[in-house]
Tab-separated table of C-alpha atoms in Angstrom:
chain	number	residue	atom	x	y	z
A	1	MET	CA	91.771	-99.908	97.550
A	2	ALA	CA	89.683	-98.173	94.889
A	3	GLY	CA	92.782	-96.443	93.566
A	4	ARG	CA	94.666	-99.754	93.264
A	5	ARG	CA	91.712	-101.440	91.565
A	6	ASN	CA	91.385	-98.586	89.076
A	7	ARG	CA	95.118	-98.594	88.344
A	8	HIS	CA	94.935	-102.365	87.805
A	9	ARG	CA	91.986	-101.957	85.418
A	10	ARG	CA	93.826	-99.209	83.533
A	11	ARG	CA	96.838	-101.488	83.095
A	12	GLN	CA	94.492	-104.195	81.799
A	13	ALA	CA	92.942	-101.734	79.347
A	14	LYS	CA	96.395	-100.646	78.162
A	15	ALA	CA	97.447	-104.286	77.730
A	16	GLN	CA	94.296	-104.949	75.724
A	17	GLU	CA	95.014	-101.922	73.538
A	18	ASP	CA	98.582	-103.140	72.984
A	19	SER	CA	97.188	-106.518	71.980
A	20	HIS	CA	95.120	-104.744	69.332
A	21	ALA	CA	98.329	-103.322	67.885
A	22	LYS	CA	99.965	-106.769	67.923
A	23	THR	CA	96.942	-108.238	66.177
A	24	ALA	CA	97.216	-105.391	63.692
A	25	SER	CA	100.841	-106.348	63.053
A	26	ALA	CA	99.839	-109.898	62.220
A	27	SER	CA	97.047	-108.614	60.001
A	28	SER	CA	99.523	-106.347	58.250
A	29	SER	CA	101.797	-109.280	57.527
A	30	ARG	CA	98.895	-111.202	56.041
A	31	ALA	CA	97.839	-108.205	53.995
A	32	SER	CA	101.347	-107.561	52.672
A	33	THR	CA	101.513	-110.977	51.015
A	34	SER	CA	98.595	-110.111	48.754
A	35	ARG	CA	99.460	-106.523	47.801
A	36	THR	CA	99.534	-105.595	44.148
A	37	ALA	CA	100.888	-102.587	42.314
A	38	HIS	CA	97.366	-101.219	41.852
A	39	PRO	CA	94.973	-99.500	44.232
A	40	GLN	CA	92.882	-101.811	46.369
A	41	PRO	CA	89.300	-102.354	45.117
A	42	GLU	CA	86.753	-100.243	46.967
A	43	GLY	CA	85.004	-102.240	49.671
A	44	GLU	CA	87.650	-104.987	49.748
A	45	GLU	CA	90.660	-102.964	50.833
A	46	ASP	CA	90.503	-103.736	54.553
A	47	GLU	CA	89.332	-107.349	54.633
A	48	ALA	CA	92.629	-108.296	56.318
A	49	TRP	CA	91.980	-105.798	59.098
A	50	ALA	CA	89.417	-106.142	61.867
A	51	GLN	CA	87.546	-102.907	62.522
A	52	SER	CA	88.657	-103.066	66.162
A	53	ASP	CA	92.296	-103.182	65.001
A	54	MET	CA	91.812	-100.124	62.808
A	55	ARG	CA	90.077	-98.216	65.594
A	56	ALA	CA	92.891	-99.116	67.989
A	57	MET	CA	95.542	-97.933	65.525
A	58	ARG	CA	93.664	-94.720	64.828
A	59	ARG	CA	93.359	-94.042	68.544
A	60	ARG	CA	97.059	-94.641	69.155
A	61	LEU	CA	97.982	-92.445	66.193
A	62	LEU	CA	95.773	-89.637	67.470
A	63	ASP	CA	97.495	-89.910	70.846
A	64	ILE	CA	100.905	-89.668	69.151
A	65	ILE	CA	99.862	-86.687	67.028
A	66	HIS	CA	98.281	-84.965	70.030
A	67	ARG	CA	101.561	-85.198	71.930
A	68	TYR	CA	103.319	-83.628	68.946
A	69	TYR	CA	100.930	-80.683	69.186
A	70	LEU	CA	101.553	-80.270	72.906
A	71	ASP	CA	105.296	-80.347	72.203
A	72	ALA	CA	104.958	-77.734	69.451
A	73	ILE	CA	102.774	-75.483	71.620
A	74	ALA	CA	105.323	-75.633	74.432
A	75	ARG	CA	108.078	-74.479	72.037
A	76	LEU	CA	106.244	-71.395	70.755
A	77	PRO	CA	106.546	-68.008	72.506
A	78	PRO	CA	103.592	-67.220	74.805
A	79	THR	CA	102.901	-63.731	73.489
A	80	GLU	CA	102.838	-64.793	69.857
A	81	LEU	CA	100.724	-67.865	70.527
A	82	SER	CA	98.126	-65.868	72.423
A	83	THR	CA	97.724	-63.371	69.574
A	84	THR	CA	98.650	-64.495	66.048
A	85	LEU	CA	99.919	-68.070	66.166
A	86	ALA	CA	96.832	-69.629	67.747
A	87	ARG	CA	94.962	-69.259	64.464
A	88	GLY	CA	97.972	-70.447	62.479
A	89	LEU	CA	98.195	-73.559	64.648
A	90	LEU	CA	94.504	-74.475	64.796
A	91	VAL	CA	93.637	-73.645	61.178
A	92	GLY	CA	96.771	-74.284	59.120
A	93	GLY	CA	99.240	-75.991	61.456
A	94	HIS	CA	98.891	-79.575	60.243
A	95	CYS	CA	101.535	-82.114	61.257
A	96	PHE	CA	102.282	-83.428	57.754
A	97	GLY	CA	105.102	-82.074	55.622
A	98	PRO	CA	108.700	-82.875	54.667
A	99	LEU	CA	110.107	-82.705	58.227
A	100	HIS	CA	109.499	-84.277	61.628
A	101	PRO	CA	105.837	-83.798	62.673
A	102	VAL	CA	106.676	-81.345	65.491
A	103	HIS	CA	108.736	-79.200	63.130
A	104	ASN	CA	106.014	-79.404	60.485
A	105	ILE	CA	103.466	-78.108	63.014
A	106	ILE	CA	105.702	-75.197	64.001
A	107	PHE	CA	106.633	-74.124	60.475
A	108	ASN	CA	103.157	-74.717	59.019
A	109	SER	CA	101.669	-72.609	61.835
A	110	LEU	CA	104.184	-69.809	61.281
A	111	LEU	CA	103.567	-69.912	57.547
A	112	TYR	CA	99.788	-69.719	57.779
A	113	ALA	CA	99.790	-67.004	60.433
A	114	ALA	CA	102.190	-64.844	58.400
A	115	ALA	CA	100.972	-65.515	54.862
A	116	PHE	CA	97.258	-65.364	55.631
A	117	PRO	CA	96.879	-62.954	58.568
A	118	LEU	CA	93.616	-62.232	60.307
A	119	ILE	CA	92.810	-58.574	59.736
A	120	ASN	CA	90.348	-57.049	62.186
A	121	THR	CA	88.057	-54.393	60.783
A	122	VAL	CA	87.185	-51.302	62.786
A	123	ASP	CA	83.677	-52.470	63.685
A	124	GLU	CA	84.734	-55.894	64.950
A	125	GLU	CA	84.847	-56.435	68.697
A	126	VAL	CA	88.342	-57.548	69.655
A	127	VAL	CA	88.492	-60.347	72.222
A	128	GLU	CA	90.898	-59.696	75.088
A	129	GLU	CA	94.403	-60.993	74.490
A	130	GLU	CA	94.398	-63.076	77.666
A	131	VAL	CA	91.275	-64.914	76.557
A	132	HIS	CA	92.966	-65.679	73.248
A	133	ALA	CA	95.457	-67.653	75.334
A	134	LEU	CA	92.804	-70.342	75.850
A	135	LEU	CA	93.265	-73.000	73.185
A	136	SER	CA	90.044	-74.942	72.996
A	137	THR	CA	90.577	-78.687	73.091
A	138	ASP	CA	88.002	-78.926	70.278
A	139	GLY	CA	90.281	-77.005	67.942
A	140	ILE	CA	93.316	-79.078	68.899
A	141	VAL	CA	91.573	-82.435	68.541
A	142	ARG	CA	90.097	-81.420	65.179
A	143	ILE	CA	93.493	-80.491	63.736
A	144	CYS	CA	94.796	-83.850	65.038
A	145	HIS	CA	92.030	-85.753	63.245
A	146	ARG	CA	92.430	-83.735	60.059
A	147	SER	CA	96.192	-84.220	60.089
A	148	LEU	CA	95.734	-87.978	60.387
A	149	ASP	CA	93.211	-88.022	57.548
A	150	GLY	CA	95.659	-86.074	55.389
A	151	LEU	CA	98.510	-88.447	56.243
A	152	VAL	CA	96.455	-91.525	55.337
A	153	ALA	CA	95.294	-90.025	52.037
A	154	SER	CA	98.771	-88.875	50.979
A	155	LEU	CA	100.427	-92.166	51.978
A	156	ARG	CA	97.894	-94.144	49.943
A	157	HIS	CA	98.504	-91.769	47.045
A	158	CYS	CA	102.237	-92.434	47.184
A	159	CYS	CA	101.766	-96.180	47.814
A	160	PRO	CA	98.563	-97.139	45.948
A	161	SER	CA	98.708	-100.808	46.956
A	162	LEU	CA	98.088	-99.911	50.600
A	163	SER	CA	94.653	-100.316	52.119
A	164	THR	CA	93.477	-97.874	54.755
A	165	GLY	CA	94.445	-100.409	57.414
A	166	ASP	CA	97.904	-100.841	55.878
A	167	ALA	CA	98.362	-97.065	55.787
A	168	LEU	CA	97.354	-96.729	59.435
A	169	TRP	CA	99.755	-99.497	60.434
A	170	ASN	CA	102.696	-97.974	58.560
A	171	LEU	CA	101.971	-94.534	60.003
A	172	PHE	CA	101.660	-95.994	63.499
A	173	SER	CA	104.944	-97.876	63.119
A	174	ALA	CA	106.604	-94.693	61.817
A	175	GLY	CA	105.302	-92.454	64.612
A	176	ALA	CA	103.132	-90.465	62.155
A	177	ASP	CA	106.274	-89.416	60.235
A	178	PHE	CA	105.299	-89.278	56.549
A	179	ALA	CA	108.723	-90.000	55.027
A	180	ALA	CA	109.351	-92.846	57.478
A	181	ALA	CA	105.939	-94.347	56.671
A	182	ILE	CA	106.762	-94.268	52.944
A	183	SER	CA	110.042	-96.046	53.667
A	184	LEU	CA	108.287	-98.748	55.682
A	185	ALA	CA	105.595	-99.239	53.057
A	186	ASN	CA	108.163	-99.560	50.262
A	187	GLY	CA	110.685	-101.545	52.309
A	188	THR	CA	113.419	-98.961	51.743
A	189	SER	CA	115.673	-96.751	53.864
A	190	LYS	CA	114.594	-93.411	55.360
A	191	SER	CA	116.809	-91.566	52.868
A	192	SER	CA	115.057	-93.359	50.009
A	193	GLY	CA	111.731	-92.376	51.514
A	194	LEU	CA	112.826	-88.747	51.624
A	195	ARG	CA	113.871	-88.859	47.971
A	196	PHE	CA	110.580	-90.493	47.019
A	197	MET	CA	108.665	-87.840	48.945
A	198	ALA	CA	110.652	-85.081	47.247
A	199	SER	CA	109.690	-86.354	43.796
A	200	HIS	CA	106.017	-86.908	44.656
A	201	GLY	CA	105.591	-84.161	47.232
A	202	LEU	CA	103.572	-81.579	45.293
A	203	ALA	CA	100.677	-83.916	44.506
A	204	ALA	CA	100.893	-85.773	47.826
A	205	PHE	CA	100.868	-82.627	49.957
A	206	HIS	CA	98.078	-81.081	47.903
A	207	LEU	CA	95.948	-84.168	48.519
A	208	ALA	CA	96.892	-84.193	52.212
A	209	ALA	CA	95.944	-80.529	52.602
A	210	LYS	CA	92.703	-80.938	50.669
A	211	THR	CA	91.705	-84.001	52.709
A	212	ALA	CA	92.636	-82.188	55.935
A	213	ARG	CA	90.566	-79.167	54.851
A	214	HIS	CA	93.463	-76.730	54.799
A	215	PRO	CA	92.088	-73.333	53.686
A	216	ASN	CA	94.551	-73.126	50.770
A	217	PRO	CA	95.751	-76.591	49.618
A	218	THR	CA	97.551	-75.225	46.555
A	219	ALA	CA	99.629	-72.734	48.543
A	220	PHE	CA	100.381	-75.352	51.189
A	221	ALA	CA	101.508	-77.936	48.622
A	222	GLN	CA	103.902	-75.421	47.073
A	223	PHE	CA	105.230	-74.508	50.509
A	224	ALA	CA	105.715	-78.083	51.777
A	225	SER	CA	107.165	-79.511	48.567
A	226	SER	CA	109.411	-76.629	47.524
A	227	VAL	CA	109.674	-73.570	49.793
A	228	LEU	CA	110.208	-75.285	53.157
A	229	PRO	CA	112.866	-77.771	51.937
A	230	ALA	CA	114.713	-74.957	50.142
A	231	VAL	CA	114.635	-72.632	53.165
A	232	ASN	CA	115.783	-75.425	55.466
A	233	SER	CA	118.607	-76.359	53.101
A	234	LYS	CA	119.831	-72.761	52.927
A	235	HIS	CA	119.245	-71.578	56.508
A	236	ASN	CA	119.119	-74.853	58.484
A	237	ILE	CA	116.008	-73.766	60.354
A	238	VAL	CA	115.422	-77.253	61.799
A	239	GLN	CA	118.796	-77.046	63.524
A	240	LEU	CA	117.764	-73.677	64.969
A	241	VAL	CA	114.651	-75.243	66.504
A	242	LEU	CA	116.656	-78.192	67.826
A	243	MET	CA	119.309	-75.959	69.377
A	244	LYS	CA	117.021	-73.349	70.901
A	245	HIS	CA	114.126	-75.714	71.605
A	246	TRP	CA	111.969	-72.824	72.900
A	247	LEU	CA	111.548	-70.079	70.349
A	248	SER	CA	111.531	-66.403	71.225
A	249	THR	CA	109.327	-63.772	69.618
A	250	GLU	CA	112.326	-62.636	67.572
A	251	ASP	CA	112.917	-66.217	66.400
A	252	THR	CA	109.358	-66.584	65.141
A	253	HIS	CA	109.517	-63.233	63.348
A	254	ASP	CA	112.789	-64.198	61.648
A	255	LEU	CA	111.449	-67.619	60.661
A	256	SER	CA	108.221	-66.125	59.335
A	257	ASN	CA	110.175	-63.735	57.122
A	258	LEU	CA	112.128	-66.674	55.700
A	259	LEU	CA	109.075	-68.850	55.134
A	260	VAL	CA	106.724	-66.437	53.381
A	261	PRO	CA	107.781	-65.832	49.792
A	262	LEU	CA	104.220	-66.786	48.819
A	263	PRO	CA	102.121	-64.342	46.791
A	264	ASP	CA	99.178	-62.691	48.480
A	265	ASP	CA	95.706	-64.087	47.929
A	266	PRO	CA	94.060	-62.733	44.769
A	267	PRO	CA	91.626	-59.935	45.628
A	268	GLN	CA	88.106	-61.128	46.390
A	269	SER	CA	84.829	-59.297	46.428
A	270	THR	CA	83.528	-58.089	49.766
A	271	LEU	CA	81.279	-60.604	51.510
A	272	ILE	CA	78.157	-59.021	52.963
A	273	LEU	CA	76.953	-60.768	56.112
A	274	SER	CA	73.406	-60.494	57.376
A	275	PRO	CA	72.756	-58.838	60.750
A	276	GLN	CA	71.619	-62.223	62.090
A	277	VAL	CA	74.931	-63.872	61.166
A	278	LEU	CA	76.943	-60.990	62.641
A	279	ASP	CA	74.934	-61.165	65.871
A	280	HIS	CA	75.433	-64.938	66.076
A	281	ILE	CA	79.203	-64.623	65.607
A	282	ALA	CA	79.393	-61.869	68.230
A	283	SER	CA	77.339	-63.976	70.652
A	284	GLN	CA	79.604	-67.003	70.212
A	285	LYS	CA	82.724	-64.875	70.697
A	286	LYS	CA	81.277	-63.419	73.898
A	287	GLN	CA	80.439	-66.903	75.170
A	288	PHE	CA	83.981	-68.055	74.436
A	289	GLU	CA	85.373	-64.979	76.186
A	290	ASP	CA	83.306	-65.664	79.316
A	291	THR	CA	84.307	-69.334	79.367
A	292	GLY	CA	87.945	-68.409	78.869
A	293	LYS	CA	87.915	-66.032	81.815
A	294	GLN	CA	86.433	-68.717	84.042
A	295	VAL	CA	88.968	-71.312	82.908
A	296	LEU	CA	91.919	-68.993	83.490
A	297	ASN	CA	90.514	-68.206	86.927
A	298	VAL	CA	90.364	-71.945	87.666
A	299	VAL	CA	93.979	-72.370	86.540
A	300	ASN	CA	95.150	-69.532	88.772
A	301	MET	CA	93.249	-71.027	91.716
A	302	ALA	CA	94.758	-74.453	91.048
A	303	LEU	CA	98.287	-73.049	91.011
A	304	GLN	CA	97.942	-71.460	94.443
A	305	GLY	CA	99.207	-74.714	95.905
A	306	HIS	CA	102.305	-74.600	93.693
A	307	CYS	CA	104.126	-71.528	94.987
A	308	THR	CA	107.165	-72.010	92.711
A	309	ILE	CA	105.080	-72.208	89.528
A	310	ARG	CA	103.525	-69.427	87.510
A	311	ARG	CA	100.984	-69.887	84.734
A	312	ALA	CA	102.246	-69.636	81.182
A	313	ALA	CA	100.438	-67.024	79.143
A	314	ASP	CA	100.337	-69.254	76.125
A	315	ALA	CA	98.227	-72.277	76.749
A	316	SER	CA	95.291	-73.693	78.609
A	317	PHE	CA	93.342	-76.506	76.964
A	318	CYS	CA	90.058	-77.289	78.636
A	319	VAL	CA	86.816	-79.159	78.378
A	320	LEU	CA	83.668	-78.660	80.425
A	321	LEU	CA	82.120	-82.066	81.029
A	322	LYS	CA	78.636	-83.048	82.120
A	323	GLU	CA	78.117	-86.545	83.477
A	324	GLU	CA	74.839	-88.011	84.680
A	325	GLY	CA	74.687	-87.905	88.461
A	326	LEU	CA	77.671	-85.545	88.720
A	327	ASN	CA	78.140	-81.807	88.924
A	328	ASP	CA	79.600	-80.055	85.914
A	329	PHE	CA	83.367	-80.263	85.989
A	330	TYR	CA	86.370	-79.033	84.069
A	331	HIS	CA	89.284	-81.119	82.878
A	332	ILE	CA	92.090	-78.746	81.968
A	333	ASN	CA	95.622	-79.061	80.634
A	334	PHE	CA	97.822	-75.998	80.952
A	335	LEU	CA	101.476	-75.056	80.686
A	336	ALA	CA	103.317	-73.235	83.457
A	337	TYR	CA	106.884	-72.204	84.250
A	338	HIS	CA	108.984	-72.285	87.383
A	339	LYS	CA	109.056	-68.706	88.651
A	340	ALA	CA	112.823	-68.607	89.063
A	341	SER	CA	113.549	-69.838	85.557
A	342	GLY	CA	111.665	-67.472	83.297
A	343	SER	CA	109.880	-68.677	80.173
A	344	ALA	CA	112.926	-68.372	77.929
A	345	ALA	CA	115.287	-70.379	80.100
A	346	CYS	CA	113.378	-73.496	81.075
A	347	ALA	CA	110.853	-75.885	79.613
A	348	PRO	CA	107.240	-75.290	80.635
A	349	VAL	CA	105.569	-77.882	82.831
A	350	LEU	CA	102.369	-79.570	81.664
A	351	PHE	CA	99.612	-79.779	84.285
A	352	PHE	CA	96.283	-81.562	84.581
A	353	THR	CA	93.556	-79.980	86.703
A	354	GLU	CA	90.086	-81.178	87.611
A	355	ALA	CA	87.702	-78.544	88.953
A	356	VAL	CA	84.082	-79.117	89.954
A	357	ILE	CA	81.471	-76.390	89.570
A	358	LEU	CA	79.310	-76.547	92.688
A	359	ALA	CA	75.619	-75.690	92.868
A	360	SER	CA	76.526	-72.320	94.359
A	361	ALA	CA	78.657	-71.604	91.265
A	362	GLU	CA	81.774	-71.884	93.413
A	363	ILE	CA	84.777	-73.790	92.078
A	364	ASP	CA	86.270	-76.737	93.937
A	365	ILE	CA	89.749	-77.780	92.782
A	366	HIS	CA	89.866	-81.562	93.067
A	367	LEU	CA	93.244	-82.148	91.472
A	368	CYS	CA	96.199	-80.180	90.104
A	369	VAL	CA	99.253	-82.245	89.209
A	370	PRO	CA	102.213	-81.897	86.818
A	371	PHE	CA	103.260	-84.803	84.639
A	372	ASP	CA	105.643	-85.758	81.872
A	373	LEU	CA	104.358	-86.662	78.412
A	374	VAL	CA	107.177	-89.179	78.054
A	375	THR	CA	105.740	-91.321	80.841
A	376	ASP	CA	102.522	-93.309	80.638
A	377	ILE	CA	99.429	-91.140	80.873
A	378	GLY	CA	95.862	-92.073	81.606
A	379	CYS	CA	92.670	-91.206	79.806
A	380	CYS	CA	89.117	-90.341	80.741
A	381	PHE	CA	86.046	-91.970	79.239
A	382	ALA	CA	84.043	-88.741	79.431
A	383	CYS	CA	86.722	-86.829	77.497
A	384	GLU	CA	87.320	-89.598	74.962
A	385	ARG	CA	83.609	-90.138	74.331
A	386	ASN	CA	83.179	-86.426	73.610
A	387	LYS	CA	86.318	-86.283	71.409
A	388	LYS	CA	88.190	-84.120	73.905
A	389	LYS	CA	91.941	-84.654	73.819
A	390	VAL	CA	92.895	-83.759	77.378
A	391	VAL	CA	95.806	-85.799	78.709
A	392	HIS	CA	95.321	-87.204	82.196
A	393	PRO	CA	97.844	-88.489	84.738
A	394	PHE	CA	97.955	-92.268	84.895
A	395	TYR	CA	98.336	-92.468	88.648
A	396	ASP	CA	95.488	-90.305	90.026
A	397	GLU	CA	91.728	-90.598	90.307
A	398	TYR	CA	89.375	-88.194	88.525
A	399	LEU	CA	85.735	-87.905	87.548
A	400	GLY	CA	84.634	-89.431	84.271
A	401	GLY	CA	87.593	-91.810	84.382
A	402	ARG	CA	85.946	-95.213	84.257
A	403	GLU	CA	87.558	-97.853	82.065
A	404	PHE	CA	86.183	-98.346	78.574
A	405	GLN	CA	86.618	-100.433	75.461
A	406	VAL	CA	87.881	-98.962	72.207
A	407	ASP	CA	84.548	-99.842	70.588
A	408	GLU	CA	82.739	-97.500	72.999
A	409	VAL	CA	84.440	-94.417	71.555
A	410	ASP	CA	84.073	-92.863	68.107
A	411	TYR	CA	87.520	-92.098	66.694
A	412	GLY	CA	86.212	-90.913	63.341
A	413	SER	CA	87.009	-87.454	62.017
A	414	ASN	CA	83.473	-86.203	61.466
A	415	PHE	CA	82.910	-82.936	63.329
A	416	PRO	CA	79.446	-81.704	62.316
A	417	ASP	CA	79.216	-78.628	64.532
A	418	PRO	CA	81.318	-75.455	64.313
A	419	PHE	CA	83.878	-74.988	67.067
A	420	ASP	CA	84.918	-71.966	69.081
A	421	VAL	CA	87.940	-71.482	66.844
A	422	ASP	CA	85.641	-71.027	63.822
A	423	TYR	CA	84.003	-68.037	65.480
A	424	ILE	CA	86.970	-66.522	67.297
A	425	PHE	CA	89.143	-66.444	64.179
A	426	PHE	CA	86.354	-65.838	61.671
A	427	TYR	CA	87.505	-63.770	58.710
A	428	ALA	CA	84.839	-63.123	56.102
A	429	VAL	CA	87.322	-62.693	53.244
A	430	ARG	CA	88.583	-66.279	53.562
A	431	ASP	CA	85.962	-68.124	55.594
A	432	ARG	CA	83.287	-67.959	52.919
A	433	THR	CA	82.240	-71.579	53.298
A	434	PHE	CA	81.665	-71.098	57.005
A	435	ALA	CA	79.818	-67.834	56.360
A	436	SER	CA	77.529	-69.647	53.906
A	437	TYR	CA	76.932	-72.352	56.506
A	438	LEU	CA	75.902	-69.739	59.065
A	439	GLY	CA	73.646	-68.041	56.536
A	440	ASP	CA	71.815	-71.309	55.849
A	441	CYS	CA	71.252	-72.136	59.526
């Protein structure tokens, strides 16, 4: 009975969320009648949009973008993702660019990993490769938020009459596809939107990258507006991704060689870090390593009931939750392959696992189920409230999963605290802002 009641409440919540989008559509129609050819005045730009509508659209867009990231992660080779591409994805793999969002994520990640590699010095402790396979949900959700912020800023740059609410609506209607959103905003065809983007791309992508806090907005703008379209036109790399779907290590190496005609960074002076900062970074890396080992152990335990499945080396996305009155528990997404297929021959399967940490420090696996991102998926209030983008199955019960209103969750993009990814992939030559932050703490 409880399961049926919860499923009924979830359907009600989904219907309410859909009604927000419908209300947003009506608001968009009202707003479109009063648009001018000039930017909206500050403070008056979103009068036609209720804040609840804008929050609902932002939430739905983040869900769409998050699924794009899961799709992109599933297409990348496990070995590369667990070593070099994780940093490319979480630091420079934004979803905006001249192509479909999934392809943008893949090529932007390859570009950043190859053009701006992380070089370990002799005295740095190297984290085990297997632990690198853990992709923190914090890093994924932050790149989702930053990508959305960049999309909104660049769309409003290209279409100055749009308010923030208008931009969100057009992006939502276009599935977070930048060219399609331009077409919708201008009332033109997709091909016209692509031509418009081509002529305005350098400035638009620079603004998107700057807003999204890309480490090198100038290099990214040059890549997205010129290099990537030219490489795709000459080598048809999008068709390669569509045909192969799951890229091999050789594919990523070949693509990286095509995508990196960028000059190296200009030489910079050596950054001297204090012993306190170095100790803090080492401590955070060790903590991440210990957590990663525990999470991978949980995943292996969860898969014991799925004898035909083996864990993929490339991806586990987890969050450790603490709820009042409950034991600590993990919500984990991970990718795994059918043993008979091999990683190169078959699509990985996305799983959700809930594991409870008992008082004795033992792990109790409550749930381990596969599901399809194409079908409806549920959500968890505990994860959403803590800005953790872990996808949940719609049809099962789990801790922290009570129903909630959109207003109860903060969908803003402010992330005040450093994340695991900032420490794991810290590189003093390029991460000077972060190093200064640590020095001031």
